[in-house]
PDB file of C-alpha atoms in Angstrom:
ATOM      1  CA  UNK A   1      75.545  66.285 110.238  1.00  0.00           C
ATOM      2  CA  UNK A   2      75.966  64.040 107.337  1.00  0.00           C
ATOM      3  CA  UNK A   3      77.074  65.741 103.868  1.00  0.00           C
ATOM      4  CA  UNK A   4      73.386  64.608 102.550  1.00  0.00           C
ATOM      5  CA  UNK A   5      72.061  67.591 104.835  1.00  0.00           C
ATOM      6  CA  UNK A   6      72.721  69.781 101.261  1.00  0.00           C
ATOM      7  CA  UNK A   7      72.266  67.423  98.972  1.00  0.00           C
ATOM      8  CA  UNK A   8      68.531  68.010  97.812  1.00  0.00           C
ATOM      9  CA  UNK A   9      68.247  69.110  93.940  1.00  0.00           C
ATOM     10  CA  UNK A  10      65.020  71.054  95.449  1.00  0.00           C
ATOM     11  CA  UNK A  11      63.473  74.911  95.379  1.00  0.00           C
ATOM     12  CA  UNK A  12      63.288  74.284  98.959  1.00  0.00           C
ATOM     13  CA  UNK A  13      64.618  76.993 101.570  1.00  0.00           C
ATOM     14  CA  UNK A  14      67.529  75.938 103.416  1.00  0.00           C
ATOM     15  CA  UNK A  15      69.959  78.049 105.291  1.00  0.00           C
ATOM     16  CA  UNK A  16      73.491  78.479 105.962  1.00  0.00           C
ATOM     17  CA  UNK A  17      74.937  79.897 109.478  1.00  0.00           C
ATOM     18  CA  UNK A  18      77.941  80.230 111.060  1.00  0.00           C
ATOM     19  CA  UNK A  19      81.057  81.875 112.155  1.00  0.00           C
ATOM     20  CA  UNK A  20      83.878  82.238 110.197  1.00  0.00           C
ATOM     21  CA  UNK A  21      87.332  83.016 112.377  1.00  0.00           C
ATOM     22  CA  UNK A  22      90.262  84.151 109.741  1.00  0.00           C
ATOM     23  CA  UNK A  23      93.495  86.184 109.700  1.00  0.00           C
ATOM     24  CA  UNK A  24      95.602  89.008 107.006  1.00  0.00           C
ATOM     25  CA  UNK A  25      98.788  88.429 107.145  1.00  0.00           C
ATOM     26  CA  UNK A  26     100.790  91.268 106.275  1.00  0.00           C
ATOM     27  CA  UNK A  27     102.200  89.931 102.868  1.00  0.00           C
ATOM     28  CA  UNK A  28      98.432  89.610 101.675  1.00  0.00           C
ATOM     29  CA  UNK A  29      97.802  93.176 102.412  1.00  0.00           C
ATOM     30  CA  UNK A  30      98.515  96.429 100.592  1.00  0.00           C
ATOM     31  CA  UNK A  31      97.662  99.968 101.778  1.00  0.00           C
ATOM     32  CA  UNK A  32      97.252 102.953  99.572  1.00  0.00           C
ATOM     33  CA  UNK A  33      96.952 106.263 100.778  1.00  0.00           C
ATOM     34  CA  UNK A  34      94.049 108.002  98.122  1.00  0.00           C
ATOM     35  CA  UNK A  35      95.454 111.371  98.793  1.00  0.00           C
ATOM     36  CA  UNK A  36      92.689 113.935  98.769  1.00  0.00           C
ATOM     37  CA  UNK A  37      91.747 114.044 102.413  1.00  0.00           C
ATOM     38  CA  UNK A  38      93.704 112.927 105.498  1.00  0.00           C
ATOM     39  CA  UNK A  39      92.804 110.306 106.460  1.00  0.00           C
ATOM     40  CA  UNK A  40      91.966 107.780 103.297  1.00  0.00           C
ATOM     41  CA  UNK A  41      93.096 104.773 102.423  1.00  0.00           C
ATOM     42  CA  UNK A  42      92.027 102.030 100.087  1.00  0.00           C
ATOM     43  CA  UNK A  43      93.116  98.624 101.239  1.00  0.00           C
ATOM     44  CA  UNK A  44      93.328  95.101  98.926  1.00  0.00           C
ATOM     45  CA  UNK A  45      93.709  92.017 101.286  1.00  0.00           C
ATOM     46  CA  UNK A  46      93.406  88.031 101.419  1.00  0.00           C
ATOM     47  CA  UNK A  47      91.774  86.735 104.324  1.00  0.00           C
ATOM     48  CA  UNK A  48      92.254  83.070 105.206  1.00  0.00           C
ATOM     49  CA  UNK A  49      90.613  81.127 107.859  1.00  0.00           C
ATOM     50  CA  UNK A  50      88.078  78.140 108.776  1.00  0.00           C
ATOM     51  CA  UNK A  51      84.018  78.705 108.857  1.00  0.00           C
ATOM     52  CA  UNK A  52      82.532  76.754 111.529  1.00  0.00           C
ATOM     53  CA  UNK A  53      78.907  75.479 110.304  1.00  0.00           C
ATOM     54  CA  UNK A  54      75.969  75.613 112.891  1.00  0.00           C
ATOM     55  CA  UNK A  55      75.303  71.794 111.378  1.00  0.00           C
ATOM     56  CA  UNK A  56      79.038  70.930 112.726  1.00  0.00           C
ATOM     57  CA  UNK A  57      80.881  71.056 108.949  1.00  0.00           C
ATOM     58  CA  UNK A  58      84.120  72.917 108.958  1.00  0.00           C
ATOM     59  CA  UNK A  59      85.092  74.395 105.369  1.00  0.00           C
ATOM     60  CA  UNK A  60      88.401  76.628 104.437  1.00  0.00           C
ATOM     61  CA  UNK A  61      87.678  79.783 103.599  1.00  0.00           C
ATOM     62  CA  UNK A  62      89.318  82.535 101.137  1.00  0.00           C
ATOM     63  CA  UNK A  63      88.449  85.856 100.942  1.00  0.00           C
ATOM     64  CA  UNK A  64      89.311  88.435  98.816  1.00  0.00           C
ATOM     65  CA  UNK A  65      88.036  92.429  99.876  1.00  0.00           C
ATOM     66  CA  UNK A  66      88.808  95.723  99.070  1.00  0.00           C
ATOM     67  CA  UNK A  67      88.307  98.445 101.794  1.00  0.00           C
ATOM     68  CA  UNK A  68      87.887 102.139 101.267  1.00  0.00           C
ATOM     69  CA  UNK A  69      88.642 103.719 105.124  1.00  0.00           C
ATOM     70  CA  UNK A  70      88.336 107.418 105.962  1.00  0.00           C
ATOM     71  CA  UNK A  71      89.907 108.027 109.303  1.00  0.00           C
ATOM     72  CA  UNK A  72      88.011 104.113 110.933  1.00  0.00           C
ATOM     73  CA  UNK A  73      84.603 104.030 109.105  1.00  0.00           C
ATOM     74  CA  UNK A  74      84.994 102.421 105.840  1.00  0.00           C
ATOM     75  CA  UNK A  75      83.096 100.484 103.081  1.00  0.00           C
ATOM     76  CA  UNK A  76      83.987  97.265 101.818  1.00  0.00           C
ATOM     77  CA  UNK A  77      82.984  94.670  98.915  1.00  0.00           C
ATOM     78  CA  UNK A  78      84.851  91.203  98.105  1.00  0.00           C
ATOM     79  CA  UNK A  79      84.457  87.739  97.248  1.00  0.00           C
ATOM     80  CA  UNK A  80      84.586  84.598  99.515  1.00  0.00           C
ATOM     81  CA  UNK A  81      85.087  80.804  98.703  1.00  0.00           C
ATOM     82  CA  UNK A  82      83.951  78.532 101.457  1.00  0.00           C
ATOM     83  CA  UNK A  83      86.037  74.712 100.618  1.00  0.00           C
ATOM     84  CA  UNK A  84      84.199  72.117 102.353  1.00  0.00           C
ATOM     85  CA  UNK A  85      85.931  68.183 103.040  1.00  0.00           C
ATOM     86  CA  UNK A  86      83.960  66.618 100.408  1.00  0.00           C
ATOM     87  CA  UNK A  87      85.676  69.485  97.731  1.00  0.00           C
ATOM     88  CA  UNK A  88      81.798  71.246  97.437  1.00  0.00           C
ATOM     89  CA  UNK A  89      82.420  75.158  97.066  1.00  0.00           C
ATOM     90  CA  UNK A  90      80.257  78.292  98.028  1.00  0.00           C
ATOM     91  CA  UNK A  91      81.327  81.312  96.628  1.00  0.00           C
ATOM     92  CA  UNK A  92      79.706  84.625  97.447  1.00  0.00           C
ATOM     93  CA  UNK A  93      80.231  88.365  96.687  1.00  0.00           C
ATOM     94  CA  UNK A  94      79.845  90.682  99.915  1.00  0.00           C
ATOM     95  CA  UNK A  95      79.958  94.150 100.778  1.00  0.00           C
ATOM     96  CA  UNK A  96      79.585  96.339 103.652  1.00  0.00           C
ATOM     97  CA  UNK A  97      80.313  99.008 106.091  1.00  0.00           C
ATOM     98  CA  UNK A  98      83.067  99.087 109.655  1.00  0.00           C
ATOM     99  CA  UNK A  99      83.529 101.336 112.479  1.00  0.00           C
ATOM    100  CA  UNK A 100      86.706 101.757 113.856  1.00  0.00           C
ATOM    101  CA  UNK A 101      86.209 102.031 118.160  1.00  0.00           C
ATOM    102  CA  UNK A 102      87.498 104.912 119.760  1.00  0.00           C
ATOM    103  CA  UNK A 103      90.203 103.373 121.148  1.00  0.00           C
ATOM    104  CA  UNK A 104      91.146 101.515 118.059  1.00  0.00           C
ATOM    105  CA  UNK A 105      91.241  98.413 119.120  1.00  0.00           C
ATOM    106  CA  UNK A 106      88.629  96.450 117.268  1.00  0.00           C
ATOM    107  CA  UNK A 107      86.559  97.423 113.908  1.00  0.00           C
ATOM    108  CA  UNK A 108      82.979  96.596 113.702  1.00  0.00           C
ATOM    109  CA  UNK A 109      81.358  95.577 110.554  1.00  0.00           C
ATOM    110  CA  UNK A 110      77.924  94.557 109.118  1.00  0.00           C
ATOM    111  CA  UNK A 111      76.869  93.935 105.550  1.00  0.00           C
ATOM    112  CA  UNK A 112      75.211  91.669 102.788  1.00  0.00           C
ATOM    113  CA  UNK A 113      76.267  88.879 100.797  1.00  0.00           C
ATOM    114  CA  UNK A 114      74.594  87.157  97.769  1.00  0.00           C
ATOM    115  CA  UNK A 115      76.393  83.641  96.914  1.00  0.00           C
ATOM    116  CA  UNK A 116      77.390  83.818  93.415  1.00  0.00           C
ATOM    117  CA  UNK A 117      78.673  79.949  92.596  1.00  0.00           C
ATOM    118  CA  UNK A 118      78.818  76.690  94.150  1.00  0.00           C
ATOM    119  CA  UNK A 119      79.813  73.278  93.101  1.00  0.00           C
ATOM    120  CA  UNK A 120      79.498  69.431  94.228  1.00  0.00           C
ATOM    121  CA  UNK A 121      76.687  69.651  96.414  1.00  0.00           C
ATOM    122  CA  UNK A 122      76.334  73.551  96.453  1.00  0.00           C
ATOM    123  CA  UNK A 123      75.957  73.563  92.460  1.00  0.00           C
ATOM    124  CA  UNK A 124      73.180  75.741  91.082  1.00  0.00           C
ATOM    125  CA  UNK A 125      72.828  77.937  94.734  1.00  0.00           C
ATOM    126  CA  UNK A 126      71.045  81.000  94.703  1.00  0.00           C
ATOM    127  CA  UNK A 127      70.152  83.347  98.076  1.00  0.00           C
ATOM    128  CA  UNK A 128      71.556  85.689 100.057  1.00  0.00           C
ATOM    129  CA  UNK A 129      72.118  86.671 103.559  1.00  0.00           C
ATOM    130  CA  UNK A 130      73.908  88.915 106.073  1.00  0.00           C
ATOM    131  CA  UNK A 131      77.538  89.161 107.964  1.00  0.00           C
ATOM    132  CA  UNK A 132      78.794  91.246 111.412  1.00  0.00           C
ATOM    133  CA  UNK A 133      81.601  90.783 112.843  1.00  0.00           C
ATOM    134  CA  UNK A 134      84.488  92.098 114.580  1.00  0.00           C
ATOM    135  CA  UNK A 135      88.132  92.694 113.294  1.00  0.00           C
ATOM    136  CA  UNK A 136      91.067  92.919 116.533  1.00  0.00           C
ATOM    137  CA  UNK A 137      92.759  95.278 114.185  1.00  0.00           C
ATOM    138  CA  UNK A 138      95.246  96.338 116.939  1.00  0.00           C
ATOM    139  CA  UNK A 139      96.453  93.450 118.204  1.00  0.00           C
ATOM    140  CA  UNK A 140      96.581  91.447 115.009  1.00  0.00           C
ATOM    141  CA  UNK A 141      94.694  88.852 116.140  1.00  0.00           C
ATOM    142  CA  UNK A 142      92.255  88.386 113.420  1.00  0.00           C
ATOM    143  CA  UNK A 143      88.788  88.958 112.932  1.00  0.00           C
ATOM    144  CA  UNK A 144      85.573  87.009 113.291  1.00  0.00           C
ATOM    145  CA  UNK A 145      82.845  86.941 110.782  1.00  0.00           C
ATOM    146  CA  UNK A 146      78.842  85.633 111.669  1.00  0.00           C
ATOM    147  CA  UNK A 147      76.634  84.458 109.194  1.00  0.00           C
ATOM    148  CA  UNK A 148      73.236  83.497 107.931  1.00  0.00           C
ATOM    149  CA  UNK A 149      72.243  82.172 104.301  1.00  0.00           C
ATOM    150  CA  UNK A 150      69.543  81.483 102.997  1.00  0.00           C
ATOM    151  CA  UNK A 151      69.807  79.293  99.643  1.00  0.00           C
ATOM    152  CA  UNK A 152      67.948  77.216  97.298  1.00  0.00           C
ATOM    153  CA  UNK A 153      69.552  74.744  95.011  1.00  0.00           C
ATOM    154  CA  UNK A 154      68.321  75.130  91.044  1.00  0.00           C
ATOM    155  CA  UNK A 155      68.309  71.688  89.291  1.00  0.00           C
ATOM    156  CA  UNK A 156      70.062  72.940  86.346  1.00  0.00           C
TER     157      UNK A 156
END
C-alpha cells in the first residue's frame, strides 16, 4: 500500500498491525543479578529487527527494554522506534509481563504500548495498543512480537 495510506492530517481512527521479528545479540545485553532472592535478575537489552506491516510496509525497528525476571516470570517496560523507507518514525513506550515455559525453551509475553512520537507522516500520533509474543530464549533464535495500534494523527 502506497505511503499516502498514513498520510491524513485527520482525528480519524486508523490502526497499526503487525509482527515484528528481532534479535539481542549478546553485546547489547547486560545481566544483573539483584541479590535478595535466588533467582532475580534485572536485564537492559537492544533489540533490533524488521516489523512487517499488515498493509505490506516493512520499517527497522529498535528497541530498548529493561526486564526484571524472578526465576522465568518477569515484568518489562521499554521504548521502540519503528524507521519506515520514506524516513517517517513511530516511537512508542511499552511494558509488560513473560512466562518462562517449563522446559525453558521459549518465554511468553503480553503487554501495552502507547506511541509516544512520530515524525514525517506519523507526526502528531496519539493511541495505543497491545503486543504478545514469543521469545526462543534457548536457542537464541530471537523473538517475535504481534501488534495492533490504534492511532489518530493531531494536526498540530
Amino acid at each position: 500500500m502506497p505511503s499516502s495510506f498514513f498520510a491524513q492530517q485527520s482525528q480519524e481512527a486508523q490502526t497499526l498491525k503487525g509482527r515484528i521479528v528481532a534479535q539481542v545479540s549478546q553485546e547489547d545485553m547486560k545481566i544483573i543479578d539483584v541479590g535478595d532472592v535466588s533467582g532475580h535478575s534485572v536485564m537492559l537489552l537492544r533489540a533490533k529487527g524488521l516489523a512487517f506491516l499488515e498493509n505490506g510496509e516493512v520499517a527497522e525497528v529498535t528497541a530498548t527494554e529493561i526486564i526484571d525476571d524472578i526465576n522465568g516470570n518477569a515484568t518489562y517496560w521499554g521504548y521502540e522506534i519503528l524507521t519506515f523507507e520514506d524516513g517517517s518514525t513511530v516511537a512508542n513506550k511499552f511494558e509488560g509481563n513473560s512466562t518462562t515455559s517449563r522446559d525453558g525453551k521459549f518465554v511468553d509475553f503480553e503487554g501495552t504500548f502507547t506511541y509516544t512520537q512520530g515524525t514525517g507522516r506519523f507526526a502528531g500520533i496519539e493511541g495505543s495498543g497491545t503486543h504478545e509474543g514469543r521469545n526462543y530464549a534457548s536457542s537464541g533464535a530471537g523473538f517475535y512480537v504481534n501488534f495492533e495500534g490504534t492511532f489518530t494523527l493531531s494536526s498540530n
